[in-house]
Short mmCIF file of C-alpha atoms and ligand atoms in Angstrom, two decimals:
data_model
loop_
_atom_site.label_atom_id
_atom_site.label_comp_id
_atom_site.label_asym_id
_atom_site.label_seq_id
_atom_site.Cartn_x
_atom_site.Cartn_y
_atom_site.Cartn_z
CA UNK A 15 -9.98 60.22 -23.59
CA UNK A 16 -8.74 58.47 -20.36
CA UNK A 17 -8.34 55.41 -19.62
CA UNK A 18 -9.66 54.28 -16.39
CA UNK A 19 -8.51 51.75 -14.21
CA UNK A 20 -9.86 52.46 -11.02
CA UNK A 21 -12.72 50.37 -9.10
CA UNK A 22 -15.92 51.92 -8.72
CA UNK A 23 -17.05 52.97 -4.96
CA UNK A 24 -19.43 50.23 -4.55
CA UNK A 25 -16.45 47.57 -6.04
CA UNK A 26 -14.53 49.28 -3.19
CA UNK A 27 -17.07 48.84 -0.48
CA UNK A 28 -17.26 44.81 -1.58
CA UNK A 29 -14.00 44.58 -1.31
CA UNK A 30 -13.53 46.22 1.86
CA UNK A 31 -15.97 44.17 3.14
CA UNK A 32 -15.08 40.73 2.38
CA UNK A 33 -11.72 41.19 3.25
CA UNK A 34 -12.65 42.62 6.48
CA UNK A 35 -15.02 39.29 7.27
CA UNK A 36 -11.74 36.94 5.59
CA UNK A 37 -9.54 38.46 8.95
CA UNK A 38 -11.74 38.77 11.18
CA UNK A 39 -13.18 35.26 10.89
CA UNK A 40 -11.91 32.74 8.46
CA UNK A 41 -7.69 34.23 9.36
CA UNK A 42 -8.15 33.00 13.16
CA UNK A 43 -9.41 29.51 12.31
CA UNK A 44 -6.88 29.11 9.18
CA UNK A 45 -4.13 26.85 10.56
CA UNK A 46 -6.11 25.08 13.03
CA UNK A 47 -8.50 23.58 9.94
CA UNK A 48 -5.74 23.52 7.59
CA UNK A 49 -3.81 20.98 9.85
CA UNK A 50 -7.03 19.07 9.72
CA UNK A 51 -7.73 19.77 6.59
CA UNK A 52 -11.58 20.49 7.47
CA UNK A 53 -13.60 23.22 5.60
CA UNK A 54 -15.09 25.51 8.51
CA UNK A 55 -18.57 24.23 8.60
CA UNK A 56 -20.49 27.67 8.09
CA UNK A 57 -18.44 28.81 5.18
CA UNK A 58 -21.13 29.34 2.56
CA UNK A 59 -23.72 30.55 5.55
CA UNK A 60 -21.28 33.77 5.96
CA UNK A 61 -20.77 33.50 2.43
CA UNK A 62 -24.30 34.08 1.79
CA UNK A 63 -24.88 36.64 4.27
CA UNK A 64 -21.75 38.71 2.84
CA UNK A 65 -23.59 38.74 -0.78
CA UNK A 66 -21.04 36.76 -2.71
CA UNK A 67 -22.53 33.36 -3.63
CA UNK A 68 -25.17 35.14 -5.99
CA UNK A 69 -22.62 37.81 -6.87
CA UNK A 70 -23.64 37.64 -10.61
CA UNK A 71 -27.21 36.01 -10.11
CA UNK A 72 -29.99 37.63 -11.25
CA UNK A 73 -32.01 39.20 -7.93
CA UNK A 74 -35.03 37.36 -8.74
CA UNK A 75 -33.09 34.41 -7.36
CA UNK A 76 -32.00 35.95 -4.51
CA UNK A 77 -28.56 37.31 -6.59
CA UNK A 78 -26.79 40.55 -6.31
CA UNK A 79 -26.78 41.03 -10.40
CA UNK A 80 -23.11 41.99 -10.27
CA UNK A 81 -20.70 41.29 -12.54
CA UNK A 82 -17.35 39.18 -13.10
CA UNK A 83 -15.27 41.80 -12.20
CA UNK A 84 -16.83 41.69 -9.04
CA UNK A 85 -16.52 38.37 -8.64
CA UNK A 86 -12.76 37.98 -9.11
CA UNK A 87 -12.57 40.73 -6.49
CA UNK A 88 -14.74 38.77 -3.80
CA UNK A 89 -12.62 35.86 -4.68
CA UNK A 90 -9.48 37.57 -4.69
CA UNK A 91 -10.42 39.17 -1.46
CA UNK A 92 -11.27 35.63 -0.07
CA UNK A 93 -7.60 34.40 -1.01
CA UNK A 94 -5.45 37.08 0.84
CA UNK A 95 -6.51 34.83 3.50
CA UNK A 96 -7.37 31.16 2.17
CA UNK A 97 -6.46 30.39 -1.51
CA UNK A 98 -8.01 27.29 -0.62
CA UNK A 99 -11.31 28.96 0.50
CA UNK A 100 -11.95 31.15 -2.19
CA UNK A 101 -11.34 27.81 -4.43
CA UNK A 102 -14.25 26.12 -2.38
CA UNK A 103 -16.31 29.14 -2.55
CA UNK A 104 -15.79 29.46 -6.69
CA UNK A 105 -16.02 25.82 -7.24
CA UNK A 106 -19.54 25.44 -5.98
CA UNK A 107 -20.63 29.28 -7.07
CA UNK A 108 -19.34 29.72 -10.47
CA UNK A 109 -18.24 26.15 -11.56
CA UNK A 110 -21.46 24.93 -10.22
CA UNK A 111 -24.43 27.19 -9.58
CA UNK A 112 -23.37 29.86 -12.45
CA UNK A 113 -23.13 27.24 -15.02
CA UNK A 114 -26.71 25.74 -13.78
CA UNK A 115 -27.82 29.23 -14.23
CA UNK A 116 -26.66 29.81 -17.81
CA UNK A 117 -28.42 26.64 -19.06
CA UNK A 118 -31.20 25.49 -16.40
CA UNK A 119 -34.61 26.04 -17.28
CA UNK A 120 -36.20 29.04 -15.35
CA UNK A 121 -38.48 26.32 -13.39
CA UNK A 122 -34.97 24.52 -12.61
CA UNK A 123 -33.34 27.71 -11.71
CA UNK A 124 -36.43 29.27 -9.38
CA UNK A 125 -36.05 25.48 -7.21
CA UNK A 126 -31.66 25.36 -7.13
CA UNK A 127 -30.73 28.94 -6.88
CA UNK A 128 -31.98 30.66 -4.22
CA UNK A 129 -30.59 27.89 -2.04
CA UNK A 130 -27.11 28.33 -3.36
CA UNK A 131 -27.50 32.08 -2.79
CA UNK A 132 -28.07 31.64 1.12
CA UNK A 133 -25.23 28.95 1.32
CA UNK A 134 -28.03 26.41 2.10
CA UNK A 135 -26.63 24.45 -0.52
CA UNK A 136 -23.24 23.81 -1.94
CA UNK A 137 -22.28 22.50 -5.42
CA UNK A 138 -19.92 20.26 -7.30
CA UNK A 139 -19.16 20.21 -10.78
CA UNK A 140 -17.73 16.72 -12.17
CA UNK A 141 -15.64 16.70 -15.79
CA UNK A 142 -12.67 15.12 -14.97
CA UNK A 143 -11.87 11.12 -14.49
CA UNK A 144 -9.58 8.92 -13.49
CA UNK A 145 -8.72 8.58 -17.12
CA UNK A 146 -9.68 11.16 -18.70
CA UNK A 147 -8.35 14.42 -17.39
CA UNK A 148 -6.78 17.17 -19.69
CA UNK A 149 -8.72 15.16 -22.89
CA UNK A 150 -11.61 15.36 -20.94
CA UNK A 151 -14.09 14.44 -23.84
CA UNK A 152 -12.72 10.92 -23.29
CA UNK A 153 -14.76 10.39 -20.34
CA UNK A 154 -16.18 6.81 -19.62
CA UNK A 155 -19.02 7.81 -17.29
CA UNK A 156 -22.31 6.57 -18.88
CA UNK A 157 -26.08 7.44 -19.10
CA UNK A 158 -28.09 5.23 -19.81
CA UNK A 159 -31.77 5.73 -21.02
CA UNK A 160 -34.77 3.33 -19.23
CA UNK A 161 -37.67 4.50 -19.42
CA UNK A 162 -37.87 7.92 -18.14
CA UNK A 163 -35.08 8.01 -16.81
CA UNK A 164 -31.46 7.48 -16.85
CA UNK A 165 -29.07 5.49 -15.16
CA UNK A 166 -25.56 6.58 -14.47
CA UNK A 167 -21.99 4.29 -14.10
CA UNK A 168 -18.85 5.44 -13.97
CA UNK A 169 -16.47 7.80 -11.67
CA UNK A 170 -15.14 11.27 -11.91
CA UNK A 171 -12.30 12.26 -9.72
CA UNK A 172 -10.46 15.35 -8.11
CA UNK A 173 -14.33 16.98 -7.44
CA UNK A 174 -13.59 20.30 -5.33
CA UNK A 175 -16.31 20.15 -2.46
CA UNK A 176 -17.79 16.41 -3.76
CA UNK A 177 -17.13 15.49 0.08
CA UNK A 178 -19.88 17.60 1.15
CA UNK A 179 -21.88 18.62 -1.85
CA UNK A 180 -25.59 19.36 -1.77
CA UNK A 181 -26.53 19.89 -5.26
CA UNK A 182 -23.91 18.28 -8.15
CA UNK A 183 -23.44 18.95 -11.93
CA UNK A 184 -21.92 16.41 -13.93
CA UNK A 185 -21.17 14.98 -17.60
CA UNK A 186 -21.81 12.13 -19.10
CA UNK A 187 -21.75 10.16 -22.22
CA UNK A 188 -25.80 9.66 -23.68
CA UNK A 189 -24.54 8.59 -27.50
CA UNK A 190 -20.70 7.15 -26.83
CA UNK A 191 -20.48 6.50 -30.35
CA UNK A 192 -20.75 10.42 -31.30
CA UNK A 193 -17.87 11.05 -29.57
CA UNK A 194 -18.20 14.91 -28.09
CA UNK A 195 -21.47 15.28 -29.69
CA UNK A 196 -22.38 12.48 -27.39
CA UNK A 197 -22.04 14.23 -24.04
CA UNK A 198 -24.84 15.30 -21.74
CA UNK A 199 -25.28 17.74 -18.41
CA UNK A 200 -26.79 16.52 -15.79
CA UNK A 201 -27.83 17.43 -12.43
CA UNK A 202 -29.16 15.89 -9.14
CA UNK A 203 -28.61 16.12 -4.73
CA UNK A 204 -25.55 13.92 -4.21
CA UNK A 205 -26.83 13.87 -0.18
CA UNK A 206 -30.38 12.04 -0.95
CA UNK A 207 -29.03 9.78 -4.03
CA UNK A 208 -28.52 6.05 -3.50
CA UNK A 209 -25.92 4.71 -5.99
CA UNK A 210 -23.89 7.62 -5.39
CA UNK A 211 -20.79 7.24 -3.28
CA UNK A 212 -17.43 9.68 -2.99
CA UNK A 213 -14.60 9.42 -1.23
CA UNK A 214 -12.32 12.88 0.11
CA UNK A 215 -8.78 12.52 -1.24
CA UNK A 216 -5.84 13.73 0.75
CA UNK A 217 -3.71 16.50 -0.77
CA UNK A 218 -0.51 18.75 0.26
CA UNK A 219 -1.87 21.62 -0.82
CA UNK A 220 -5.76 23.33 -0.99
CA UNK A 221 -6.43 21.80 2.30
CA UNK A 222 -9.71 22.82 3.63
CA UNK A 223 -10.81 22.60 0.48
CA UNK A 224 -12.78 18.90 0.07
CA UNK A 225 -11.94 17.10 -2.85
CA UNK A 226 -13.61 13.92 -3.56
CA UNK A 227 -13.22 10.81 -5.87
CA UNK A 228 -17.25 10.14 -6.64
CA UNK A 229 -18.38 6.84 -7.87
CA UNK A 230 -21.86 6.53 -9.50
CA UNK A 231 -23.29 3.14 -9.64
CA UNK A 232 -26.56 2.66 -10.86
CA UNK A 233 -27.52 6.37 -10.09
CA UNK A 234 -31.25 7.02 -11.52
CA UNK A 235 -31.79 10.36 -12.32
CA UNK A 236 -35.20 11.73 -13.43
CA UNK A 237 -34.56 12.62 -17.19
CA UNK A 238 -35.76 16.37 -16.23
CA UNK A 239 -32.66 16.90 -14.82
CA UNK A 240 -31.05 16.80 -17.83
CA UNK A 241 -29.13 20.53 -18.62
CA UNK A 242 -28.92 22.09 -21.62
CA UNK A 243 -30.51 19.56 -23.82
CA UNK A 244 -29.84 15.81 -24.92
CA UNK A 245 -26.17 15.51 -26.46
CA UNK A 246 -25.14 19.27 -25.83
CA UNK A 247 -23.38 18.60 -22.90
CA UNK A 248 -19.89 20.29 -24.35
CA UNK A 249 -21.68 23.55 -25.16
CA UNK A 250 -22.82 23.63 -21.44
CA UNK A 251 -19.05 22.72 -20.70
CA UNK A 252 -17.75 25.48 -22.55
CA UNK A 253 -20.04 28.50 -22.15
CA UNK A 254 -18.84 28.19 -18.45
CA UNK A 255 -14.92 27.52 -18.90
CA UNK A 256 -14.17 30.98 -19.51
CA UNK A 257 -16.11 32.67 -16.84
CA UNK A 258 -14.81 30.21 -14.48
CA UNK A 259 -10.55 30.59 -15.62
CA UNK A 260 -11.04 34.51 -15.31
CA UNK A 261 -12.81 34.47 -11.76
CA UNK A 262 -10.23 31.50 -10.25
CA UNK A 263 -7.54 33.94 -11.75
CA UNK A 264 -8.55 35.73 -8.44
CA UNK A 265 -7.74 33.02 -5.95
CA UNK A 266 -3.80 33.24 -6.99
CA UNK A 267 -4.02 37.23 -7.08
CA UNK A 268 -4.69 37.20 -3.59
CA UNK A 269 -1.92 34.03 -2.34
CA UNK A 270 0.08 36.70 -4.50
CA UNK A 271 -0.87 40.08 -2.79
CA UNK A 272 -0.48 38.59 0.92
CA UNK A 273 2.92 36.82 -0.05
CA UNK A 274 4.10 40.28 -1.11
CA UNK A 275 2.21 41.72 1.61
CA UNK A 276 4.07 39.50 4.70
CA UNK A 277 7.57 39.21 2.48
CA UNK A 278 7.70 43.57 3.08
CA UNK A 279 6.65 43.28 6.49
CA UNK A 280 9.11 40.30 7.23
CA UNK A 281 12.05 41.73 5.56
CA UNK A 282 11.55 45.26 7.29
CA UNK A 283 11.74 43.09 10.72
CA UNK A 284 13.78 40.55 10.42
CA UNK A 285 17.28 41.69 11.30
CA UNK A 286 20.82 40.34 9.86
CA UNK A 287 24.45 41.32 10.05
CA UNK A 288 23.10 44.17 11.96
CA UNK A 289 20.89 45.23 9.75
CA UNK A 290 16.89 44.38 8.43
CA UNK A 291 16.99 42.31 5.76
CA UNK A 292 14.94 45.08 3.53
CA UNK A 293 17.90 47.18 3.58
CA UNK A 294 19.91 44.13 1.32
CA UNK A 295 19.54 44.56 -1.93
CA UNK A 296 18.85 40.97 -3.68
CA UNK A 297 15.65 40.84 -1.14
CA UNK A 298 14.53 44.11 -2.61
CA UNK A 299 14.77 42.93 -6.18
CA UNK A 300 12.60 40.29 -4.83
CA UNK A 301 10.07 42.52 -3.63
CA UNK A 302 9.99 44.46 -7.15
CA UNK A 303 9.88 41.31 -8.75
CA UNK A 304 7.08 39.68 -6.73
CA UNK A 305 5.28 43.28 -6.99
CA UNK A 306 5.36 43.52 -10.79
CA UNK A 307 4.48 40.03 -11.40
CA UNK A 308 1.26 40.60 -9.44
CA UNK A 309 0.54 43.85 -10.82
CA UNK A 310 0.90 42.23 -14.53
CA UNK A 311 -1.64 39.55 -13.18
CA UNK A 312 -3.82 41.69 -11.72
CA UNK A 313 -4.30 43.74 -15.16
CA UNK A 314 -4.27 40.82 -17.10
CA UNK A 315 -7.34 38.95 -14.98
CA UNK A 316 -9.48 42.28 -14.65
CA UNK A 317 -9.27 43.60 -18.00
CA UNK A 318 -10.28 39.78 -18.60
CA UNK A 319 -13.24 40.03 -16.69
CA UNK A 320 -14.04 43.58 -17.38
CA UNK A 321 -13.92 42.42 -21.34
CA UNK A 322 -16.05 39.42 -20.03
CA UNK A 323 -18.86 41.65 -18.40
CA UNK A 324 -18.90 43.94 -21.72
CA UNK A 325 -19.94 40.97 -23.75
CA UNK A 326 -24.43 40.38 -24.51
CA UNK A 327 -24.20 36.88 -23.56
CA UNK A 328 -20.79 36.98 -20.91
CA UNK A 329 -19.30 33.60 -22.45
CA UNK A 330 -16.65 32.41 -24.42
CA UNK A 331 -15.72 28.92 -26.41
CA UNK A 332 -13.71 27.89 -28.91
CA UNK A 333 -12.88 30.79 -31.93
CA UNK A 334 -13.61 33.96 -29.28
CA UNK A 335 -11.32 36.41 -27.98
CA UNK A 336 -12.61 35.67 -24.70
CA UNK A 337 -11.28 32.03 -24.84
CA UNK A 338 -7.66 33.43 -25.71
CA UNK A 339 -7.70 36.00 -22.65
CA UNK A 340 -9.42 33.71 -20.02
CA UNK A 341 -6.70 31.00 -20.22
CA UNK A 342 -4.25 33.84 -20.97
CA UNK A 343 -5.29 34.83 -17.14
CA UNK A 344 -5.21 31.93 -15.34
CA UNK A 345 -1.86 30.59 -17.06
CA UNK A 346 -0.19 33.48 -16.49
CA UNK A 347 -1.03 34.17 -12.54
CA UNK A 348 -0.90 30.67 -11.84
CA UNK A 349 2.76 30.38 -13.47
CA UNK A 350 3.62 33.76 -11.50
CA UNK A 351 1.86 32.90 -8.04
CA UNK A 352 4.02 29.88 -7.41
CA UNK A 353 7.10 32.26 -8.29
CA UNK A 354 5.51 34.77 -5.94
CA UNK A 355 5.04 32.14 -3.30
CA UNK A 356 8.48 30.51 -3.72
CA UNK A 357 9.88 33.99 -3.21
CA UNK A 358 7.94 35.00 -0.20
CA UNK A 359 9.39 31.40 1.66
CA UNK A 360 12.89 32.45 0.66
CA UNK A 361 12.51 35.95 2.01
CA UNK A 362 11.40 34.31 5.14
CA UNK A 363 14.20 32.04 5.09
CA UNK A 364 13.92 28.92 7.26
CA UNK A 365 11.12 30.40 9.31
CA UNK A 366 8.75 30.69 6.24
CA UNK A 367 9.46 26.93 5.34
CA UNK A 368 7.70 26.22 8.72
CA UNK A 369 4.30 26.71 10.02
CA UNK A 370 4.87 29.35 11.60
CA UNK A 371 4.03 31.85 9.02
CA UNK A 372 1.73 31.43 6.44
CA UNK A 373 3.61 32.11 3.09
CA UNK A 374 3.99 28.24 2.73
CA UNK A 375 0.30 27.40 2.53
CA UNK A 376 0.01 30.24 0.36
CA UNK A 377 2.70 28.51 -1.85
CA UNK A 378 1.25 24.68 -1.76
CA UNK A 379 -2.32 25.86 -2.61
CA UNK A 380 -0.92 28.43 -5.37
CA UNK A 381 0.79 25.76 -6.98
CA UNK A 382 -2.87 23.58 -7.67
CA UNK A 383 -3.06 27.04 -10.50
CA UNK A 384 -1.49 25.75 -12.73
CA UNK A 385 -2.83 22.18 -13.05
CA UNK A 386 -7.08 22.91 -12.12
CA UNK A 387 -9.36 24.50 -14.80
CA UNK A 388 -7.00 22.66 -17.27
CA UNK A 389 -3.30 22.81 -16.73
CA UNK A 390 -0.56 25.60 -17.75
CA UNK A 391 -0.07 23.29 -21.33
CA UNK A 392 -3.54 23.16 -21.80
CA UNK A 393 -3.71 27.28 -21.31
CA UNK A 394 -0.61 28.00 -23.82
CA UNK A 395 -2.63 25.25 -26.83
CA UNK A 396 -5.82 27.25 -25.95
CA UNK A 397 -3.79 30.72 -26.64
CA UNK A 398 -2.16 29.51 -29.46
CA UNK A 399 -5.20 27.74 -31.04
CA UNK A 400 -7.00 31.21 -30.73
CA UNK A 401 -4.00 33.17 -32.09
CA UNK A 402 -3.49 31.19 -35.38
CA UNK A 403 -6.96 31.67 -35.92
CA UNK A 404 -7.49 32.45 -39.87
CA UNK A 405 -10.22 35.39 -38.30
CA UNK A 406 -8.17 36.43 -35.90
CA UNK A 407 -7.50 40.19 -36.14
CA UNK A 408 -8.90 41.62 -33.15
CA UNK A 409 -6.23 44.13 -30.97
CA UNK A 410 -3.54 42.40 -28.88
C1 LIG B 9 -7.30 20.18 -6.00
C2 LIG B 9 -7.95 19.93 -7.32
C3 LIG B 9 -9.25 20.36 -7.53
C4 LIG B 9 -9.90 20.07 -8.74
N1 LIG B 9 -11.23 20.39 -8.89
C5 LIG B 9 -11.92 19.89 -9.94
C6 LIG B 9 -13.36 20.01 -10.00
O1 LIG B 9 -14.00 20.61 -9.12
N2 LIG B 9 -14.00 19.44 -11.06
C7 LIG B 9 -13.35 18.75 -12.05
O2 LIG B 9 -14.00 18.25 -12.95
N3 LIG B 9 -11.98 18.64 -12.02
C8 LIG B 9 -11.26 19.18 -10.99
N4 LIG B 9 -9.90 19.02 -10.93
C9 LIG B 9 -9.22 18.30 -12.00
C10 LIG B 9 -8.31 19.16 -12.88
O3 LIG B 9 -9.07 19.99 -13.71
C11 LIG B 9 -7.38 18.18 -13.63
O4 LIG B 9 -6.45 17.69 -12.67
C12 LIG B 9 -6.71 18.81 -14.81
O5 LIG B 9 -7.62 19.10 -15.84
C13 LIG B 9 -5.59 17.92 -15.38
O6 LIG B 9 -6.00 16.62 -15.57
P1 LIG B 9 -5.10 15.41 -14.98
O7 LIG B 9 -4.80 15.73 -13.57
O8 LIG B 9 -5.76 14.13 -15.30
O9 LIG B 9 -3.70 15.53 -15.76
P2 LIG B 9 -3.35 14.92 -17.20
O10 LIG B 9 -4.34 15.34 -18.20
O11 LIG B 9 -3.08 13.46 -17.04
O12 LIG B 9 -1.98 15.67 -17.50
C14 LIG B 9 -0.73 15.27 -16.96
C15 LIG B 9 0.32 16.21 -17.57
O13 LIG B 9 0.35 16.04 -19.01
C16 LIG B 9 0.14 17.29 -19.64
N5 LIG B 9 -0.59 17.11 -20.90
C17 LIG B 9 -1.74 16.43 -21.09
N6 LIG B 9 -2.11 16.51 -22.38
C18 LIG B 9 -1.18 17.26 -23.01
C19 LIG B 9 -0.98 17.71 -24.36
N7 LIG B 9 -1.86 17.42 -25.32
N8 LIG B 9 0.11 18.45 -24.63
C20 LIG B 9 1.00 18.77 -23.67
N9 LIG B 9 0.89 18.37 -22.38
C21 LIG B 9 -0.20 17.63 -22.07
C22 LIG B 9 -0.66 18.11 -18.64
O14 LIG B 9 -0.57 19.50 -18.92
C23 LIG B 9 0.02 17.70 -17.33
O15 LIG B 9 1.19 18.43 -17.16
C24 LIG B 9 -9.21 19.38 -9.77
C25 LIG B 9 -7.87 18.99 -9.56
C26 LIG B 9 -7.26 19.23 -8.36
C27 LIG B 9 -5.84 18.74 -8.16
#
């Protein structure tokens, strides 16, 4: 019996190909939009025509019926150029679109996804508020019943693409007085809504990547676009959270792989008391270093996804092994990108603490890992929760 840990051909070819498109045509325009902090405008477009916004869609709705490990390769391959990009590009794919398609109805789906698979749309998906972050089931946002439909009040902040979303999925309290079992999934098209306003919030880090602080006020939305069903709005938020911690894992894999990537190419050039820097010893044991971290990542976030692609229904939650390795993944590359990225600045000494190499923006968007899709604490109580389970016995 072997064990096999190669990609297939066709994984090979996707990943050849996206990361062939990410230098050609997203590495040229990187710094320019990054000062401006401006998403290039045809991102999804090329997106869509490279296969990757339906990656694990269902071809009916114009999907490539791939898998998760797929995805976290595409998005991996997106980040050895733009951490920030690939964020974008998961945000609105998987946060968005893929958790749509695990509990729209197939009317809903037939009308949404096809759009999101040609990048003629882009998503949002809204949990977190200004008050409720990490205890996110303490959101304020309301819905409020009238007739047939409901009216929504409230705010949700830190919304990757909100700034220009086309199509948004959000939560909301129908029954505050149940408490989590009073949450509901909506959805609705942030550009033709009145009542709906959001404003882009500057950051140090993930720029290019819009992130928005949405108000709703007095937002009526048909009560067909409910998700999911009235009052199950945390089982929609769950099914997705796994899915979506594995497949992000890939945006730090690849701010890890070009860090290592430009630290070896730096250190062979860059010449000191006479000599490259390679040839010194301490910035070798930061090359092994940075290349074992990434290589424990890397195993850690495929056999995640590889697990997550073995499973019927491809989902986790609360009590499943899947929960336990998902955050395992993200915790553990975000934790080990910023090392990565703090190590690939010091390699490149007072030239990679400028602009003029990239390891720095590698660094400030690596860093967003391990606070987004719940922060590093969040991760370890998630682990640990799943570990002191009284069922748990599977294999470590
Ligand atoms: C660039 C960016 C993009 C984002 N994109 C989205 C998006 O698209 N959609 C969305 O809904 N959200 C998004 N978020 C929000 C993100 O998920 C939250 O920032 C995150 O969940 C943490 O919430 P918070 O920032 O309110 O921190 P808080 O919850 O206030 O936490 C502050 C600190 O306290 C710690 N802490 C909190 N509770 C505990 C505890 N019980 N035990 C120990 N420590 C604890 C946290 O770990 C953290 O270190 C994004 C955030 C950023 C910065």
């Amino acid at each position: 019996m072997s064990l096999n840990f190669n990609f297939s051909e066709e994984q090979r070819m996707l990943e050849d190909s996206v990361v062939k498109w990410a230098y050609a045509w997203l590495e040229p325009q990187m710094e320019h939009m990054y000062e401006k902090d401006e998403m290039p405008p045809d991102l999804f477009k090329q997106t869509g025509d490279l296969g990757i916004n339906g990656i694990v869609f269902e071809e009916k709705y114009g999907g490539a019926a791939l898998g998760y490990v797929e995805t976290l390769l595409a998005y991996e391959s997106i980040a050895r150029v733009s951490n920030a990009l690939s964020m974008t590009v998961g945000a609105s794919q998987t946060l968005c679109f893929d958790n749509f398609r695990r509990n729209a109805t197939e009317e809903q789906k037939m009308a949404v996804l096809p759009k999101s698979c040609t990048g003629e749309w882009i998503g949002c998906l809204g949990i977190t508020e200004p008050n409720a972050g990490s205890d996110a089931m303490s959101m304020a946002t309301r819905a409020e019943k009238k007739g047939d439909k409901y009216v929504i009040n409230g705010s949700k902040i830190f919304i990757t693409n909100g700034p220009v979303a086309d199509f948004m999925v959000f939560y909301a309290k129908t029954a505050p007085e149940k408490g989590p079992h009073g949450i509901s999934a909506f959805f609705f098209e942030p550009k033709k809504a009145k009542g709906f306003t959001c404003e882009k919030i500057k950051k140090w880090g993930m720029r290019t990547s819009p992130t928005g602080l949405i108000t709703f006020e007095d937002l009526e939305i048909p009560e067909a676009q409910l998700i999911g069903g009235l009052n199950k709005g945390v089982a929609v938020l769950t099914s997705g959270l796994c899915t979506e911690r594995i497949t992000l894992s890939g945006c730090t894999l690849g701010s890890q792989r070009r860090c290592l990537e430009d630290s070896i190419k730096y250190a062979k050039e860059r010449v000191q008391f006479g000599k490259p820097i390679a040839s010194f010893q301490l910035i070798q044991g930061k090359l092994a270093d940075m290349y074992c971290w990434y290589k424990a990542c890397r195993w850690m976030a495929y056999s995640a996804a590889a697990y997550c692609d073995s499973l019927d229904h491809k989902a986790g939650g609360k009590g499943t092994d899947l929960d336990r390795m998902a955050a395992a993944s993200l915790l553990f590359c975000g934790e080990m990108g910023t090392k990565i990225g703090l190590e690939a600045i010091q390699i490149h000494g007072g030239y990679g603490y400028c602009q003029e190499y990239g390891v720095t923006r590698h660094f400030l968007d690596q860093k967003l890992w391990e606070i987004g899709a719940g922060t590093s604490e969040v991760r370890r109580m998630i682990i640990a929760r799943e570990l002191m389970r009284d069922d748990f016995k599977s294999g470590l």
